[in-house]
CSV table of C-alpha atoms in Angstrom, one decimal:
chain,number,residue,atom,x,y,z
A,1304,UNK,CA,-16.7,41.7,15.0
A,1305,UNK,CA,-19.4,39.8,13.0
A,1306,UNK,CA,-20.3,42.3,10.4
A,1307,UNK,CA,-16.6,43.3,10.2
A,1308,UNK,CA,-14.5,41.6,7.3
A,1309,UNK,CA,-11.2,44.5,7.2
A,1310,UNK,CA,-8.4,43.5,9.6
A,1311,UNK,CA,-7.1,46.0,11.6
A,1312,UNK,CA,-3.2,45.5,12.4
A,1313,UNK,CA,-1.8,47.9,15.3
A,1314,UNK,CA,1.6,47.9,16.6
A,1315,UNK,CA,2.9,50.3,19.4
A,1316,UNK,CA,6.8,51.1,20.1
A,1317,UNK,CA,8.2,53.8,21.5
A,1318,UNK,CA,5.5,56.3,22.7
A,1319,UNK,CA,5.0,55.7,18.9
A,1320,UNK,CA,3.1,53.5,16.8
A,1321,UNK,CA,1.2,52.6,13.0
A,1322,UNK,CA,-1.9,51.2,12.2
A,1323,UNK,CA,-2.6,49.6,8.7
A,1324,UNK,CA,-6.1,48.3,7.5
A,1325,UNK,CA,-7.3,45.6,4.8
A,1326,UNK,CA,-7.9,42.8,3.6
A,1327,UNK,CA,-4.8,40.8,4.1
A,1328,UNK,CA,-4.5,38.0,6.8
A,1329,UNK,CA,-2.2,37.4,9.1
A,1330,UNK,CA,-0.4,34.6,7.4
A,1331,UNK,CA,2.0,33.6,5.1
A,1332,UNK,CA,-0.2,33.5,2.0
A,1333,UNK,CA,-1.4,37.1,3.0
A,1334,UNK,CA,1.7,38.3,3.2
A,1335,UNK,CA,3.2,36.4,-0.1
A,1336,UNK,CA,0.5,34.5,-1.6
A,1337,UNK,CA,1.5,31.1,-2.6
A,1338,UNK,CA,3.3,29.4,-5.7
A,1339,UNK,CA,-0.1,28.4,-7.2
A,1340,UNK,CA,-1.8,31.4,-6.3
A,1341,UNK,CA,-0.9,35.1,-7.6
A,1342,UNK,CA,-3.5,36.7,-4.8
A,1343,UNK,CA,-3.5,40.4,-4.5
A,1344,UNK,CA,-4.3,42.3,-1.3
A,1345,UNK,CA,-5.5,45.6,-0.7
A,1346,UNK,CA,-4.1,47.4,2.5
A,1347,UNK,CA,-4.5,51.2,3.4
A,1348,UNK,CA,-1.3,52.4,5.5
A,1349,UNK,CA,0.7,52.8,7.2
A,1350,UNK,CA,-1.4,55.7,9.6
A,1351,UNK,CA,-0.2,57.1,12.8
A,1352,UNK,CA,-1.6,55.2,15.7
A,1353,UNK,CA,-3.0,58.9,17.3
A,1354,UNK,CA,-5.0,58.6,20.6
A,1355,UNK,CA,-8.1,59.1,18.2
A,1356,UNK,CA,-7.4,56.0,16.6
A,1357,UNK,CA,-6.5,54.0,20.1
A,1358,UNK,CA,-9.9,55.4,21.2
A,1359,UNK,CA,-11.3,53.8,18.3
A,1360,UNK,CA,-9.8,50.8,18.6
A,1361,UNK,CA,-10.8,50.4,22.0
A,1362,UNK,CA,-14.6,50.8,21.3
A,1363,UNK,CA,-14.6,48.0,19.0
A,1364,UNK,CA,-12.5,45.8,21.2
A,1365,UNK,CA,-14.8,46.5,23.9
A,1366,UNK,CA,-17.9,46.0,21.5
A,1367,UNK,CA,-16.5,42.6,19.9
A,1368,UNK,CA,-17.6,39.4,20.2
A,1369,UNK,CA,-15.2,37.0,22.6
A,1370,UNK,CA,-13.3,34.0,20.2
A,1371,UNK,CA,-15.3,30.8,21.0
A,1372,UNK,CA,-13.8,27.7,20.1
A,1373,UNK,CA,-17.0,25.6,20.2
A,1374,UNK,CA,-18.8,28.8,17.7
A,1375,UNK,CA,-16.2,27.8,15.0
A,1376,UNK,CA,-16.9,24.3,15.4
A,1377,UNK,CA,-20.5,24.7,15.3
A,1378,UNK,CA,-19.9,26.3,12.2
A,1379,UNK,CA,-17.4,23.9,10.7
A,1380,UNK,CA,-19.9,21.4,11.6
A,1381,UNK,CA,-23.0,23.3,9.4
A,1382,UNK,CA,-20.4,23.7,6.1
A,1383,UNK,CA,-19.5,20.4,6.3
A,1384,UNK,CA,-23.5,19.5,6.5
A,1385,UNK,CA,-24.2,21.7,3.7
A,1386,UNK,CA,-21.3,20.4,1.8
A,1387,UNK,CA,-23.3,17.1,2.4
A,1388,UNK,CA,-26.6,17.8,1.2
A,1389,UNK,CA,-25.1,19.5,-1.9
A,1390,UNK,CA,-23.5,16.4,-2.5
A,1391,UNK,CA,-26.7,14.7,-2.0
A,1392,UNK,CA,-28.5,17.2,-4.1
A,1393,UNK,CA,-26.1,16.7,-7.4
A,1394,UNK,CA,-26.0,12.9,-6.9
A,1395,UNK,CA,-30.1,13.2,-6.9
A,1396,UNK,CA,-30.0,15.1,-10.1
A,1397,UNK,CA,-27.6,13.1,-12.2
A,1398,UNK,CA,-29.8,12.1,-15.0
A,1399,UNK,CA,-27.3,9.0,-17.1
A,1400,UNK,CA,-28.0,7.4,-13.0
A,1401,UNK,CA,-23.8,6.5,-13.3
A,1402,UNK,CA,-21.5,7.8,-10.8
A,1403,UNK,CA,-16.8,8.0,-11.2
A,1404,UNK,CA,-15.2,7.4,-8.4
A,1405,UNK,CA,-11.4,8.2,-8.4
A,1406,UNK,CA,-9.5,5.8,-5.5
A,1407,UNK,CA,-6.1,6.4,-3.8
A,1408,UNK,CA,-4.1,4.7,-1.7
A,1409,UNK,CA,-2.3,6.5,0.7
A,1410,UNK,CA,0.8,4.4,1.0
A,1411,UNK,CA,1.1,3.9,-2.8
A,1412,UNK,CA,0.6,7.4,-3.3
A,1413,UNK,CA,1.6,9.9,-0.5
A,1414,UNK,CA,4.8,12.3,-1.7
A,1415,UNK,CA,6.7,15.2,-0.1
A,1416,UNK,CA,6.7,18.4,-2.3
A,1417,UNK,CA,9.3,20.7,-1.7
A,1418,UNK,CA,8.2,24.3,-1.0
A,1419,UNK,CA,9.6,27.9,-2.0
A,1420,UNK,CA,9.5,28.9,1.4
A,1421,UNK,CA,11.3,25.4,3.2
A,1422,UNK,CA,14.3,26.5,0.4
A,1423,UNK,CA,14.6,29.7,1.5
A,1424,UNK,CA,12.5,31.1,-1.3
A,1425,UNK,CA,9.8,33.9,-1.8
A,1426,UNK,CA,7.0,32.4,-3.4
A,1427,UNK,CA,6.8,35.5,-5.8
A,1428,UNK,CA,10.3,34.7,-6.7
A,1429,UNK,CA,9.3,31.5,-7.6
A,1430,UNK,CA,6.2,32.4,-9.3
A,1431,UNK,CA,7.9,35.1,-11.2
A,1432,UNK,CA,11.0,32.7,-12.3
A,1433,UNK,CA,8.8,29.4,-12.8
A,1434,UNK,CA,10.9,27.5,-10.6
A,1435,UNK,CA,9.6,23.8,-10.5
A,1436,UNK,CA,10.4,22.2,-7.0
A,1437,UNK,CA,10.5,18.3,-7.0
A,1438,UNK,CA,8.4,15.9,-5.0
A,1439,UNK,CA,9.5,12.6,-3.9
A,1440,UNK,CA,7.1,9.8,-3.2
A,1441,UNK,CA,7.7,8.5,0.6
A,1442,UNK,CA,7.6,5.0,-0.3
A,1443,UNK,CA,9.3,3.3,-3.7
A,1444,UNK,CA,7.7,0.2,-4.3
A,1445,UNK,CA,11.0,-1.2,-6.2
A,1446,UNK,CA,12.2,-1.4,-2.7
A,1447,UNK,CA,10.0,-1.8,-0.3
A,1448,UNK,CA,8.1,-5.3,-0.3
A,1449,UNK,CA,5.4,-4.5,2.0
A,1450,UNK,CA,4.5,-1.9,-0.9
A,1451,UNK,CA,4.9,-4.9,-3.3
A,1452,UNK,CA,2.6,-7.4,-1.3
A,1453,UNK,CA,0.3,-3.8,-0.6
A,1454,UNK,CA,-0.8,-4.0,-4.0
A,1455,UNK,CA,-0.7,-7.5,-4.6
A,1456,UNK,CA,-3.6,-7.2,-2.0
A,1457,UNK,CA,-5.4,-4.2,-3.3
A,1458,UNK,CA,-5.4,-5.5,-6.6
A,1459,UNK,CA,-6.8,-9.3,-5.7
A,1460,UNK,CA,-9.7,-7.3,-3.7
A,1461,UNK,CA,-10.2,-5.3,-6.4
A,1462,UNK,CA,-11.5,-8.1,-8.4
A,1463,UNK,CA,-13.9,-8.7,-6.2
A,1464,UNK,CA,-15.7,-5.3,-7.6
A,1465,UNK,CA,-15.7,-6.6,-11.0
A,1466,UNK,CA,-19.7,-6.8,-11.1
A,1467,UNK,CA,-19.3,-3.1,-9.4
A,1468,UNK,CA,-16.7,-1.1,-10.7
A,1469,UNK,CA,-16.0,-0.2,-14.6
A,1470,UNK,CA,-12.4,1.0,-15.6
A,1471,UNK,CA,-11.6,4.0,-17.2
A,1472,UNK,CA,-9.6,2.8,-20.2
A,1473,UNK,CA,-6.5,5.5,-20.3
A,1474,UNK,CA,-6.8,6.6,-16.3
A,1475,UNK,CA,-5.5,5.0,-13.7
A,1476,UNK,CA,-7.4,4.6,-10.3
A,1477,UNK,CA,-10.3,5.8,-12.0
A,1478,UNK,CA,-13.7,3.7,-12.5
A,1479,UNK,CA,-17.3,4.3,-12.8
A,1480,UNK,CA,-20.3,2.7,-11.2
A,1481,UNK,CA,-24.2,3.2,-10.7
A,1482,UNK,CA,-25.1,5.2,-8.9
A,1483,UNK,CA,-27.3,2.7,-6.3
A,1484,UNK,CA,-23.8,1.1,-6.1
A,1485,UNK,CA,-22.1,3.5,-4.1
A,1486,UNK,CA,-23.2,2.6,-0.6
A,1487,UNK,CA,-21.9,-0.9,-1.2
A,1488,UNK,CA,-18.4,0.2,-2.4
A,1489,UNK,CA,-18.2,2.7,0.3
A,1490,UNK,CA,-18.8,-0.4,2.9
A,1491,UNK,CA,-16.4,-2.8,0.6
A,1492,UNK,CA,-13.5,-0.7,0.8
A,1493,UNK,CA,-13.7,0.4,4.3
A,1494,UNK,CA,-13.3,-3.6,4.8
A,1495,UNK,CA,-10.4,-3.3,2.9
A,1496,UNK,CA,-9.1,-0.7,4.7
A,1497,UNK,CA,-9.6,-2.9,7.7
A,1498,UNK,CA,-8.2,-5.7,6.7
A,1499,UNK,CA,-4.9,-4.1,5.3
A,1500,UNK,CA,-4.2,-2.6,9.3
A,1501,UNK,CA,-4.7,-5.9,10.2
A,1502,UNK,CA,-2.8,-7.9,8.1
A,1503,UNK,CA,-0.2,-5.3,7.3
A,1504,UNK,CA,0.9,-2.7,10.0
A,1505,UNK,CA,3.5,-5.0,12.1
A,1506,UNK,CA,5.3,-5.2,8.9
A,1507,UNK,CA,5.0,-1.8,8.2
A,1508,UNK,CA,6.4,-1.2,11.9
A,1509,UNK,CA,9.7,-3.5,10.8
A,1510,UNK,CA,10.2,-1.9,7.6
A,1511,UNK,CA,9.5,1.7,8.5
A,1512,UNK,CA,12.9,2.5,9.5
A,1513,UNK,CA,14.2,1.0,6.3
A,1514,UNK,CA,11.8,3.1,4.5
A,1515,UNK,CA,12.4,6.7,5.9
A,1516,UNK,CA,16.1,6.0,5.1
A,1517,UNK,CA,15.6,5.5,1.2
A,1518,UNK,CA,13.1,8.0,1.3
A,1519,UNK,CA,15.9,10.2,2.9
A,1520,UNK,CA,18.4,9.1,0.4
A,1521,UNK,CA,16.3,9.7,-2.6
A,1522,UNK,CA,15.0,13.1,-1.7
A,1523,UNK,CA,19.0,14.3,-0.7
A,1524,UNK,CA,19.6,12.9,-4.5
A,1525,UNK,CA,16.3,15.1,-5.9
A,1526,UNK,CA,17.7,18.0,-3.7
A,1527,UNK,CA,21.5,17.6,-4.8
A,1528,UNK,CA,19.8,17.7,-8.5
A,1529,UNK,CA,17.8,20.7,-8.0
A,1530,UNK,CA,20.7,22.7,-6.6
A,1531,UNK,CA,22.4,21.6,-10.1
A,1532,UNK,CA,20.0,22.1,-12.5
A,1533,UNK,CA,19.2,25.9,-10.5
A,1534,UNK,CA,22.7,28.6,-10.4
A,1535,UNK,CA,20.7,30.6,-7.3
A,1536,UNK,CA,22.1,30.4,-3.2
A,1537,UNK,CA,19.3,28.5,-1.3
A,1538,UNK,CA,18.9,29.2,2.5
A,1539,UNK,CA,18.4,25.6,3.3
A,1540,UNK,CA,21.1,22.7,2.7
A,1541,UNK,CA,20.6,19.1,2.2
A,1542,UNK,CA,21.1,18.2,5.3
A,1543,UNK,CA,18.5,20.5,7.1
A,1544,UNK,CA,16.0,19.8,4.4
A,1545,UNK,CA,16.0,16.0,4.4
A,1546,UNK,CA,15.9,16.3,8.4
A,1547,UNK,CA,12.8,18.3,7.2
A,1548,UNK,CA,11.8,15.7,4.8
A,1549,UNK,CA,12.1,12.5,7.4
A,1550,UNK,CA,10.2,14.7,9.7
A,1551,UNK,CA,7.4,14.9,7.2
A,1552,UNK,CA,7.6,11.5,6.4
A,1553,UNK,CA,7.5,10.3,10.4
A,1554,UNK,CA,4.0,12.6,10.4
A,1555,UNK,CA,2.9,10.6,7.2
A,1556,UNK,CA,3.6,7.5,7.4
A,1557,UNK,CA,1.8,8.1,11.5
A,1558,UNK,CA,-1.2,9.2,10.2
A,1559,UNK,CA,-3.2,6.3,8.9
A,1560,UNK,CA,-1.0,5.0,5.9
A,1561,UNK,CA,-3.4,2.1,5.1
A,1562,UNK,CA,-6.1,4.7,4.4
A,1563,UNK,CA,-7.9,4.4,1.2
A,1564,UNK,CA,-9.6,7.8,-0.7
A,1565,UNK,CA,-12.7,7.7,-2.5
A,1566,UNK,CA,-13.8,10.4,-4.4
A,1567,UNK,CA,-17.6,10.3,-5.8
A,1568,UNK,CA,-18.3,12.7,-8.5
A,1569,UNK,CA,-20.7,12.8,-11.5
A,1570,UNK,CA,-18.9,12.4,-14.5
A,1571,UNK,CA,-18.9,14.9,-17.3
A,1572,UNK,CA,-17.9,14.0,-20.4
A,1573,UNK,CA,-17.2,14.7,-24.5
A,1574,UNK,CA,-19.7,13.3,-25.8
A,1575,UNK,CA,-18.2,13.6,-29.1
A,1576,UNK,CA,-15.3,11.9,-28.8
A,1577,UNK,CA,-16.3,8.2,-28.8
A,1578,UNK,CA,-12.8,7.2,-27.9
A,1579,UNK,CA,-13.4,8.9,-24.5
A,1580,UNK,CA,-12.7,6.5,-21.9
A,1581,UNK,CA,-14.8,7.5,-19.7
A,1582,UNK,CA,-17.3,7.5,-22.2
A,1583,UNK,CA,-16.8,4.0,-23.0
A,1584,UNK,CA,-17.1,3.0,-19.1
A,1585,UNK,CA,-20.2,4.8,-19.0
A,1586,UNK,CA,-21.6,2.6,-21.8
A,1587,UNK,CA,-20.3,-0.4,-20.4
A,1588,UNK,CA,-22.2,0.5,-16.9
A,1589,UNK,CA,-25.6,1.7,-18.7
A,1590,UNK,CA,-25.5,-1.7,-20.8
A,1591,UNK,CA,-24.9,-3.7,-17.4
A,1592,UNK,CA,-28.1,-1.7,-15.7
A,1593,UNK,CA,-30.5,-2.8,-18.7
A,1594,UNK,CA,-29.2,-6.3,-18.4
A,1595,UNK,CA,-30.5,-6.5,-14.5
């Protein structure tokens, strides 16, 4: 229903049945919000299902509007153009004429994080008892010399931005840049990207299964040190949850590893504190601008 935002949950058994209604969805974080989020939803029931209320159900069945799969992508298609031309608009408006750009690399960086719920844990249990759940990275780059040569790479192309991109003194991965700059590190670093598949994914295919087993290893070691450092039964045990964890891993490591993340944003800053480093990149960009 359109102008309809309650959910209406009905279940029959029995020449009997209940009908609850709300806010709540139908998914795990409705049920149990997450470990980040303390979300609170408000249901009214449980009601008898009466043959008033099945009457009433059935005239707003009968009065909805069918699911259309190419509706909900028409409308993901309009956020993410909206999301666009916001972006657009606060890029426009950005009155120092500097942009930050925080880059990732998803092989250098990807991790698994262990959840509440793949342990056998409520997430309100954990919430409530401040559990921290450890996260293992999927590839070490002690170990793995495809990561080594990885960033060997990134870091000889990244000299090529010199004249571009100005560190952040005290935060890694982060630079700064003006802001007519940005289309030509966009284009730069989707070369990159290319040129890593290219010169890096048949090794990646030779080293893989050597990877997923050290990444297997290490996160059975994190698990074994969570159950010790935590005197409460789990539901999963280290075997079932590293066959979890290499399943994760296979999805990863499948999905694009050589991709490289750029996130634009404009910068705010403390202006008071002139040992802010990004402070001191800004300066060093502003200073380059009035020297072209």
């Amino acid at each position: 229903m359109p102008t309809l935002h309650a959910k209406v949950y009905a279940r029959e058994y029995n020449q009997q049945g209940v009908l609850w209604l709300g806010s709540a969805n139908l998914s795990n974080r409705g049920e149990a919000g997450t470990a980040h989020s303390k979300q609170v939803e408000a249901m009214s029931g449980p009601h008898p299902l009466t043959q008033k209320a099945l009457s009433a159900l059935e005239y707003l069945w009968q009065n909805s509007k069918p699911f259309d799969l190419g509706d909900l992508q028409r409308e993901i298609d309009h956020l993410a153009e909206e999301r666009q031309k916001l972006a657009e608009m606060l890029i426009s408006h950005s009155q120092p004429g500097v942009l930050a750009v925080r880059l990732s690399f998803r092989l250098l960086t990807g991790q698994y994080s262990m959840t509440p719920e793949s342990l056998g844990h409520a997430s309100s249990q954990a919430q409530a008892n401040r559990v921290k759940y450890p996260s293992v990275e999927y590839v070490d780059p002690d170990v793995s010399q495809l990561a080594q040569q990885f960033q060997r790479f990134l870091r000889t192309e990244r000299r090529k931005l010199n004249q571009l991109l100005e560190d952040v003194p005290g935060a890694r991965g982060l630079y700064v840049l003006r802001l007519e700059d940005m289309e030509l590190v966009k284009g730069f670093l989707g070369e990159v990207e290319a040129q890593a598949r290219l010169r890096f994914e048949q090794q990646l295919a030779t080293e893989r299964p050597h990877l997923r087993e050290n990444f297997g290893h290490r996160f059975r070691e994190a698990f074994q040190q969570f159950l010790s450092e935590k005197n409460r039964p789990l539901a999963s045990t280290p075997e079932k949850a590293t066959i979890d964890a290499q399943a994760a891993f296979d999805d990863y490591m499948g999905r694009d590893p050589f991709r490289i993340s750029a996130q634009f944003f404009i910068p705010l800053v403390n202006q008071d504190d002139p040992d802010d480093g990004l402070v001191q990149a800004m300066q060093q960009v502003r200073a380059r601008q009035r020297l072209l």
